[in-house]
Tab-separated table of C-alpha atoms and ligand atoms in Angstrom:
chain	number	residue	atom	x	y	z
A	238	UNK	CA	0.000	0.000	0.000
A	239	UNK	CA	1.276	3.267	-1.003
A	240	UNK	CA	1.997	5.963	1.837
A	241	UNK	CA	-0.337	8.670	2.874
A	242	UNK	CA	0.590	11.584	1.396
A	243	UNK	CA	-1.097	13.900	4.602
A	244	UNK	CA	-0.732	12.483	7.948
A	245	UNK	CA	-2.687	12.496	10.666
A	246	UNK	CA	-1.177	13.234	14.483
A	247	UNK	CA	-3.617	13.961	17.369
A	248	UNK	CA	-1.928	15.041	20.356
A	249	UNK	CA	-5.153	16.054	22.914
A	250	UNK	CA	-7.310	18.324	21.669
A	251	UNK	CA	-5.143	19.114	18.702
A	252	UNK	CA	-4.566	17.123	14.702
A	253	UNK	CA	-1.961	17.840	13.487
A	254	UNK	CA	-1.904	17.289	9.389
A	255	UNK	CA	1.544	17.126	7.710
A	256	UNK	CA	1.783	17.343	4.142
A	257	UNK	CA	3.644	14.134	3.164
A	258	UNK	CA	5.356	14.566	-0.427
A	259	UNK	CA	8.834	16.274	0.135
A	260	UNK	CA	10.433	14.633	-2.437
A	261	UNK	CA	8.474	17.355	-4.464
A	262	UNK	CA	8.176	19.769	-1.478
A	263	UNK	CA	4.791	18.760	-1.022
A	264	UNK	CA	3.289	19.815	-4.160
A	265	UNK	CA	-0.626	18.974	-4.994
A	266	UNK	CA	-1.374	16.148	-6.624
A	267	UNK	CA	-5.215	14.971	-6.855
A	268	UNK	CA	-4.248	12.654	-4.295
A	269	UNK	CA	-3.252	15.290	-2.052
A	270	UNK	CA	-6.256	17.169	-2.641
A	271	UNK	CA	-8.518	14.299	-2.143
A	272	UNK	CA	-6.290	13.080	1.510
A	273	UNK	CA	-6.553	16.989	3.061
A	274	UNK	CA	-9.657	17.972	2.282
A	275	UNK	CA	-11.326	14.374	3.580
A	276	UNK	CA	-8.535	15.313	6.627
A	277	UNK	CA	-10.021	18.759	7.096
A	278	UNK	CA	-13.492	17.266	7.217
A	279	UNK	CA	-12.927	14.494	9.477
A	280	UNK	CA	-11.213	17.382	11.996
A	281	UNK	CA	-13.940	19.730	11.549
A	282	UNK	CA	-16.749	16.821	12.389
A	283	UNK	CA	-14.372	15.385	15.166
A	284	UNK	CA	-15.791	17.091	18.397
A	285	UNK	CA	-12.624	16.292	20.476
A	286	UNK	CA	-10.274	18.147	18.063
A	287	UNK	CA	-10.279	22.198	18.766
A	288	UNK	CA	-7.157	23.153	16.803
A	289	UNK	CA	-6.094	22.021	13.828
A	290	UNK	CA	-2.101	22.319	12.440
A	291	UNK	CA	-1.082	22.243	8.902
A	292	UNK	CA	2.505	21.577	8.448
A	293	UNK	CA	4.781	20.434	5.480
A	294	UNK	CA	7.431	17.035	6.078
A	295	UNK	CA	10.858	17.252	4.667
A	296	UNK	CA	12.025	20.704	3.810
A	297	UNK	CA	9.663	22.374	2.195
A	298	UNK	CA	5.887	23.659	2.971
A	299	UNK	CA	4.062	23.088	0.000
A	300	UNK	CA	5.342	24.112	-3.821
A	301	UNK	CA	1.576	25.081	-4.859
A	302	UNK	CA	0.553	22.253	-7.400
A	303	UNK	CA	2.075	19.257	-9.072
A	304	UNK	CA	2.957	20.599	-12.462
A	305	UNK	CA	4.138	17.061	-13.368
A	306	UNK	CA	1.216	15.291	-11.594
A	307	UNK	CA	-0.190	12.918	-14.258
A	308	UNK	CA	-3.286	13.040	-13.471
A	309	UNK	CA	-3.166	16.603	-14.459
A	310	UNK	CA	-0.705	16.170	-17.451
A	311	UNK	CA	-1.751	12.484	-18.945
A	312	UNK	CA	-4.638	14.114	-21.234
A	313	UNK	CA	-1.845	15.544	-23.419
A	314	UNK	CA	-0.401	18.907	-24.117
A	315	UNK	CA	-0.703	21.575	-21.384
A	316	UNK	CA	-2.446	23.713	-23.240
A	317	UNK	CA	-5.439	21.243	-23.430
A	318	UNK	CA	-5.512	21.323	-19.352
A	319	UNK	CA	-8.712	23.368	-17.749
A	320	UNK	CA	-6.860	24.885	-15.349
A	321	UNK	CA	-9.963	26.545	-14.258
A	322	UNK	CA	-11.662	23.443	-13.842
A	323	UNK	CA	-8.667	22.390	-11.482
A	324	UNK	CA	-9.654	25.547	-9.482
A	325	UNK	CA	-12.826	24.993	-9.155
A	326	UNK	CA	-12.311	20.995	-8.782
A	327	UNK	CA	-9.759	21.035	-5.916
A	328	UNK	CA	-8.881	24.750	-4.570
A	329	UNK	CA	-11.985	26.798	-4.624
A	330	UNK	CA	-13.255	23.677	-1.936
A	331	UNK	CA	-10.158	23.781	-0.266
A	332	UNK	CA	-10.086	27.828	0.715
A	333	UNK	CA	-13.706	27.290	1.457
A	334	UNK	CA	-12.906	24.672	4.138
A	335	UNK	CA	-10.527	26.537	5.299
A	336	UNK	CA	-12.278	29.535	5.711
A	337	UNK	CA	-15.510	27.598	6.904
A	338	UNK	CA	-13.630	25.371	10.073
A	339	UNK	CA	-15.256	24.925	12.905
A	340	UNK	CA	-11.890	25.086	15.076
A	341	UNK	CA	-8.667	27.145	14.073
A	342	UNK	CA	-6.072	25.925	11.884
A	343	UNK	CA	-2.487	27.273	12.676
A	344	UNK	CA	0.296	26.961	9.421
A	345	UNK	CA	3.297	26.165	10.751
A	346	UNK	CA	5.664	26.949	7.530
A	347	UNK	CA	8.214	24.827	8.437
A	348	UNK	CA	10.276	25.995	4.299
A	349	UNK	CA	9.182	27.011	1.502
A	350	UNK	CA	5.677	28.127	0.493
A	351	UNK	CA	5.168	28.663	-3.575
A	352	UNK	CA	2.183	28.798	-6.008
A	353	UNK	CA	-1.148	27.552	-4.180
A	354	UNK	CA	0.858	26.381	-1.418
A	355	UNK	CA	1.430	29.957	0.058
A	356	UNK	CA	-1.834	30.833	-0.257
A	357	UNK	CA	-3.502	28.147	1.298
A	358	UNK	CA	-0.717	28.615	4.425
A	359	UNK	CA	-2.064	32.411	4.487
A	360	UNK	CA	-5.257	31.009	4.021
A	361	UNK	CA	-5.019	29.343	7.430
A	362	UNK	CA	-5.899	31.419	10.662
A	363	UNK	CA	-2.535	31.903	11.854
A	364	UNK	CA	0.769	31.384	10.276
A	365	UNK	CA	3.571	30.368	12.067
A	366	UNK	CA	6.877	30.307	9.758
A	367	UNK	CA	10.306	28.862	10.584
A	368	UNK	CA	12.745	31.675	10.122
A	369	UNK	CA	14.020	29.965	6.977
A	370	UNK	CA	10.877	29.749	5.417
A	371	UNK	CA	9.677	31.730	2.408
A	372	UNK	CA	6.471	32.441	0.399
A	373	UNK	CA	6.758	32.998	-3.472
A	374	UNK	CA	3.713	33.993	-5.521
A	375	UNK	CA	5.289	31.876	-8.322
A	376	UNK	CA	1.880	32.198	-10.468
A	377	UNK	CA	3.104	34.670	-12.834
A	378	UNK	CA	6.310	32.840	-13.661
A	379	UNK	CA	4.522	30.217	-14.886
A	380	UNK	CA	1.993	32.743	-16.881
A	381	UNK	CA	-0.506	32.153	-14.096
A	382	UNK	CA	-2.840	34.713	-11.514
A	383	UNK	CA	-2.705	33.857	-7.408
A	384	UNK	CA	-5.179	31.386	-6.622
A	385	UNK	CA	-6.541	29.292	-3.784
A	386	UNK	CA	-7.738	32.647	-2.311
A	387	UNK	CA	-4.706	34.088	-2.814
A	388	UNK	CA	-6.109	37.337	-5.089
A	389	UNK	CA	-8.787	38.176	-2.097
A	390	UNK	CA	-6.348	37.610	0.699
A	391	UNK	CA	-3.191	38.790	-0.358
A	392	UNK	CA	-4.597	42.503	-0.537
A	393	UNK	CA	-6.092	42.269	2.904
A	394	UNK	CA	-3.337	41.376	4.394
A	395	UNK	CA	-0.405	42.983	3.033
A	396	UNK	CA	-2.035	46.396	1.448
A	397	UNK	CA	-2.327	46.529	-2.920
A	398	UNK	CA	0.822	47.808	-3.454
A	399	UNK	CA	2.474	44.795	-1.726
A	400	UNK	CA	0.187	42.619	-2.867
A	401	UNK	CA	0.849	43.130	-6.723
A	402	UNK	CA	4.615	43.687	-6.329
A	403	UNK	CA	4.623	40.193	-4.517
A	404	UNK	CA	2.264	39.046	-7.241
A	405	UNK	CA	4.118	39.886	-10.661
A	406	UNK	CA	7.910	39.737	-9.734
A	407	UNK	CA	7.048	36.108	-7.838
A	408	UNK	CA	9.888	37.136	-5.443
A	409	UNK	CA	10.979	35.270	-2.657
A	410	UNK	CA	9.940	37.034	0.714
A	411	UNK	CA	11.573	35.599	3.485
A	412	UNK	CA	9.808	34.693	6.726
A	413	UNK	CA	11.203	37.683	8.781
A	414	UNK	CA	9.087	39.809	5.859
A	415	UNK	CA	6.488	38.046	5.858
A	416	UNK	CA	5.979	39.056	9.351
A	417	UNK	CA	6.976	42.421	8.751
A	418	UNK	CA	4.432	42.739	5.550
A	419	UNK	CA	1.760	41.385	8.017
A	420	UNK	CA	1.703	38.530	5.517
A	421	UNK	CA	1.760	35.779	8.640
A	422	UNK	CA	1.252	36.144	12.628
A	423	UNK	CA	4.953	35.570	13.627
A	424	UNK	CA	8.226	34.496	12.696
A	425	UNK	CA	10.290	31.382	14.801
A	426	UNK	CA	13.812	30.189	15.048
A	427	UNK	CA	13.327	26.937	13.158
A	428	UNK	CA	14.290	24.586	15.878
A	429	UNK	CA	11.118	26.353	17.883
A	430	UNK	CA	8.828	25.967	15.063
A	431	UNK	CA	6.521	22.761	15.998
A	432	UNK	CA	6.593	23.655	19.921
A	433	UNK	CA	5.568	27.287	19.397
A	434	UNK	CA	2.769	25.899	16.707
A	435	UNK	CA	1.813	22.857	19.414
A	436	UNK	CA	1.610	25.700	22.050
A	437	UNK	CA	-0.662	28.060	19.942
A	438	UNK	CA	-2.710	25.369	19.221
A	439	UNK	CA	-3.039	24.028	22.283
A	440	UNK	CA	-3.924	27.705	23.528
A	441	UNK	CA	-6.917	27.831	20.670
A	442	UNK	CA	-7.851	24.459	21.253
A	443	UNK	CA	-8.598	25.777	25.432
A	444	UNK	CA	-10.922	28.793	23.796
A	445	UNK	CA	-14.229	28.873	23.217
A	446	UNK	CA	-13.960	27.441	19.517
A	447	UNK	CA	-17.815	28.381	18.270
A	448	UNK	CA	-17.128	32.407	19.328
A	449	UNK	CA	-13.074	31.765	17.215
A	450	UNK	CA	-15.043	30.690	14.164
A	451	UNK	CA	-17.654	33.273	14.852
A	452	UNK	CA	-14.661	36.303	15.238
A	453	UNK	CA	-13.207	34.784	11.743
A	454	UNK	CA	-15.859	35.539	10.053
A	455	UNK	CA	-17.320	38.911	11.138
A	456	UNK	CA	-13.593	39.868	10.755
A	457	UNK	CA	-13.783	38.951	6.682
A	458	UNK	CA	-17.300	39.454	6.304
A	459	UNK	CA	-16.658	43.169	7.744
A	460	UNK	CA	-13.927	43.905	4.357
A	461	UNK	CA	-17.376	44.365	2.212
A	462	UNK	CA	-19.406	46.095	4.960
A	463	UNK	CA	-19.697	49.323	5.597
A	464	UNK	CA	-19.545	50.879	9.116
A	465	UNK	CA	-23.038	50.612	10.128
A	466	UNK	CA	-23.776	46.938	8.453
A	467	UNK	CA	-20.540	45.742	10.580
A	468	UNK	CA	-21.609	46.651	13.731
A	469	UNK	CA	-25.343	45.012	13.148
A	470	UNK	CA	-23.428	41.915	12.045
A	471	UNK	CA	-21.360	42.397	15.257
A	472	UNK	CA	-25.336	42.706	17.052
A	473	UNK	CA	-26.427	40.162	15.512
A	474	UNK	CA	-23.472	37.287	16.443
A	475	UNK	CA	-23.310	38.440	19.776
A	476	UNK	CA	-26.923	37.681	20.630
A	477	UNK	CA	-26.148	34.671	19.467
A	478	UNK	CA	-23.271	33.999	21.117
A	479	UNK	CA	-25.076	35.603	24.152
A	480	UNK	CA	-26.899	32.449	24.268
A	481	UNK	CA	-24.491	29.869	24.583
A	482	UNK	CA	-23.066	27.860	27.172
A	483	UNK	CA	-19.604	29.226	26.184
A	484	UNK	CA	-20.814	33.177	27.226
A	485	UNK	CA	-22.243	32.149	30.609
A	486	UNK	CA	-19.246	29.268	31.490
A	487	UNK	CA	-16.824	32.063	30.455
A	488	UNK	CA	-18.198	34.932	32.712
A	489	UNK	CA	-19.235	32.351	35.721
A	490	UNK	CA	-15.616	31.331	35.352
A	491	UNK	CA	-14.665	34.618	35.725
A	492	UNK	CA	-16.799	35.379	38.643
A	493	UNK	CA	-15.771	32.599	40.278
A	494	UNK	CA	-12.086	33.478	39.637
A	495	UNK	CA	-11.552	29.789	38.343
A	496	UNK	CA	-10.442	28.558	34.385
A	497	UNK	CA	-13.421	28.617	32.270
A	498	UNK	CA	-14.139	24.780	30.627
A	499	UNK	CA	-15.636	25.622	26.514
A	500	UNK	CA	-17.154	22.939	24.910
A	501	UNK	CA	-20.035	24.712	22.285
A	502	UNK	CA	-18.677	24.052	18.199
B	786	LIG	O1	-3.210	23.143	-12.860
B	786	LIG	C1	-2.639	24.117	-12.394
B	786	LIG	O2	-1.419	24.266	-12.488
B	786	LIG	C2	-3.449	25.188	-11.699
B	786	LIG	C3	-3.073	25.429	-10.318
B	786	LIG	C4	-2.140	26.310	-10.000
B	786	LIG	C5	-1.753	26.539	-8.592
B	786	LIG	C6	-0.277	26.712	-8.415
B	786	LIG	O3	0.184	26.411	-7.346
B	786	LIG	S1	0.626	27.315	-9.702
B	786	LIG	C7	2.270	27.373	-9.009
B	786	LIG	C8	2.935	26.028	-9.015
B	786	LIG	N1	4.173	26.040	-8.285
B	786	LIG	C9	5.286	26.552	-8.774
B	786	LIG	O4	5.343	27.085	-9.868
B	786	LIG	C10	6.532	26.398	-7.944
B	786	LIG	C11	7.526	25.503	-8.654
B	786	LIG	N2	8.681	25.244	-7.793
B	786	LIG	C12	9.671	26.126	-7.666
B	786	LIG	O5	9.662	27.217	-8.202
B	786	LIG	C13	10.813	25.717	-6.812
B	786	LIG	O6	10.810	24.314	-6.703
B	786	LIG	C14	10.782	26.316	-5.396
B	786	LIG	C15	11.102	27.820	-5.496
B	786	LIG	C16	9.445	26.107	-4.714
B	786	LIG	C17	11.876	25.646	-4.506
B	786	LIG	O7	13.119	25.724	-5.167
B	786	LIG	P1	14.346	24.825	-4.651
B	786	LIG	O8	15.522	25.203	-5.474
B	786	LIG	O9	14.455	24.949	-3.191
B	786	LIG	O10	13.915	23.305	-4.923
B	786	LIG	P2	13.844	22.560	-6.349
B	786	LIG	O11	15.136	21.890	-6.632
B	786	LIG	O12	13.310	23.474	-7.389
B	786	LIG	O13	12.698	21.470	-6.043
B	786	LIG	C18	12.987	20.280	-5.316
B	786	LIG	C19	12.241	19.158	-5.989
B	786	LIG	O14	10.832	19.436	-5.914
B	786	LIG	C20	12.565	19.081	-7.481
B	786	LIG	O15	12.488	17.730	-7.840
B	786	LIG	P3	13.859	16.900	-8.208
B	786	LIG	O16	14.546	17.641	-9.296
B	786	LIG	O17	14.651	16.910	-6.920
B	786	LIG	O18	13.359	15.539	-8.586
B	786	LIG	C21	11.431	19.824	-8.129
B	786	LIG	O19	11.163	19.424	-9.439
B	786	LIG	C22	10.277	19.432	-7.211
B	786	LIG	N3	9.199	20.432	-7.265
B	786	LIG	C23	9.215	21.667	-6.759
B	786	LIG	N4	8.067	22.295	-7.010
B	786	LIG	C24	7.307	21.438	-7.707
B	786	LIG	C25	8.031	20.242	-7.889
B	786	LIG	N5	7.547	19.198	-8.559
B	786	LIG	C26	6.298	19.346	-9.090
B	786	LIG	N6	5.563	20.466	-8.960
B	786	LIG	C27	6.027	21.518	-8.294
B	786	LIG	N7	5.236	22.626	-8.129
């Protein structure tokens, strides 16, 4: 039997998923869409997992996809390939899982990050990156656009004048930029990379998950809103929130000057 090409590590309350081709720095394959996507969905229906980490094996994140997978190649010359269809096939569900989890997911970008593989690490909630990591839009040296999310989120985060020079030169940025740019959440010596993401997680995994997914989205729902629509959003998800056993265990916790317990999803 062939090995999985994303693993599967729960430690407590957290998975951890590690991207398992580094012989190609983890690029996509259709196998490696079909193995995280089935991984993300068994986390997200597993009650007992509140924090999710994405990591790369070997030394290398992810290389964005395969571009000598055959299932992508075998129908002939590339310029017969759909590349939209792959899009819409294998990354549009992936950066709508991501964006839709039920628990965090922390990137811990343990080397490079290219193509699709950058964005889906940015794509995550937080981004840890080794300090020898790097992210490369390498779309347009291959005559592509970002994808996977990566023209919506790129923007946000970094500001449109970073985004599009990161965009069209398909520069390296290193991991200390990244941080700099606002690209990620923080920056680790690479020996501290997997403890600091273990300890993040492990933080998130303690919170009251249903109000983490809940702050994730008013915070990108609020980018088309305008002032007034964001704060009856913000009305609206705190009533709700208002009503769950998460709101009154964490203020009786804090009344009672003891560690709140969160269960609600
Ligand atoms: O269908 C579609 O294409 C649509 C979807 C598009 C989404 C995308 O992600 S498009 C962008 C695809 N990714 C890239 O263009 C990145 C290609 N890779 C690179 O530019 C470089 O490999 C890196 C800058 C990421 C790393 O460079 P370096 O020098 O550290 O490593 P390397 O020697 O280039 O790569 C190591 C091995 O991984 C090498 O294999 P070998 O020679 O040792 O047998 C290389 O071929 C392989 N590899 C790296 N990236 C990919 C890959 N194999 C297949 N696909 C890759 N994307």
């Amino acid at each position: 039997m062939s090995e999985a090409v994303v693993l599967v590590h729960q430690q407590g309350p957290v998975r951890t998923l590690t991207l398992n081709r580094p012989a190609s720095l983890n690029a996509f394959t259709t196998a490696m869409h079909g193995e995280l996507l089935a991984a993300l969905d068994a986390a997200a229906a597993d009650a007992a997992t509140r924090a999710v980490i994405l990591t790369g094996a070997g030394r290398g994140f992810c290389a964005g996809q395969d571009l000598m997978d055959p299932a992508m190649v075998s129908t002939g010359a590339v310029a017969e390939l759909d590349v939209g269809a792959v899009i819409e096939r294998h990354y549009r569900p992936l950066a709508q899982r991501l964006f839709s989890m039920p628990v965090p997911v922390v990137a811990a970008v343990n080397g490079v990050a290219a193509g699709a593989g950058a964005n889906v690490a940015i794509g995550c909630d937080m981004v840890l990156a080794a300090r020898s990591a790097s992210f490369i839009q390498a779309f347009s040296r291959i005559g592509l656009v970002p994808d996977a999310g990566g023209s919506w989120l790129l923007p946000r985060l970094v500001g449109r004048a970073r985004a599009i020079g990161l965009a069209m030169t398909g520069d390296k940025l290193s991991a200390e930029d990244a941080e700099r740019f606002g690209l990620i959440w923080k920056c680790v010596d690479d020996a501290a990379l997997m403890d600091s993401a273990m300890a993040l997680a492990t933080k998130l995994a303690a919170m009251p998950s249903r109000a983490l997914a809940e702050t994730r989205r008013v915070i990108d729902t609020s980018m088309k809103l305008s002032l007034s629509e964001a704060v009856t959003l913000e009305a609206d998800t705190q009533r709700e929130l208002g009503r769950s056993h998460d709101f009154a265990e964490g203020v009786a916790a804090f009344i009672a000057k003891r560690p709140a317990v969160f269960k609600d999803r």
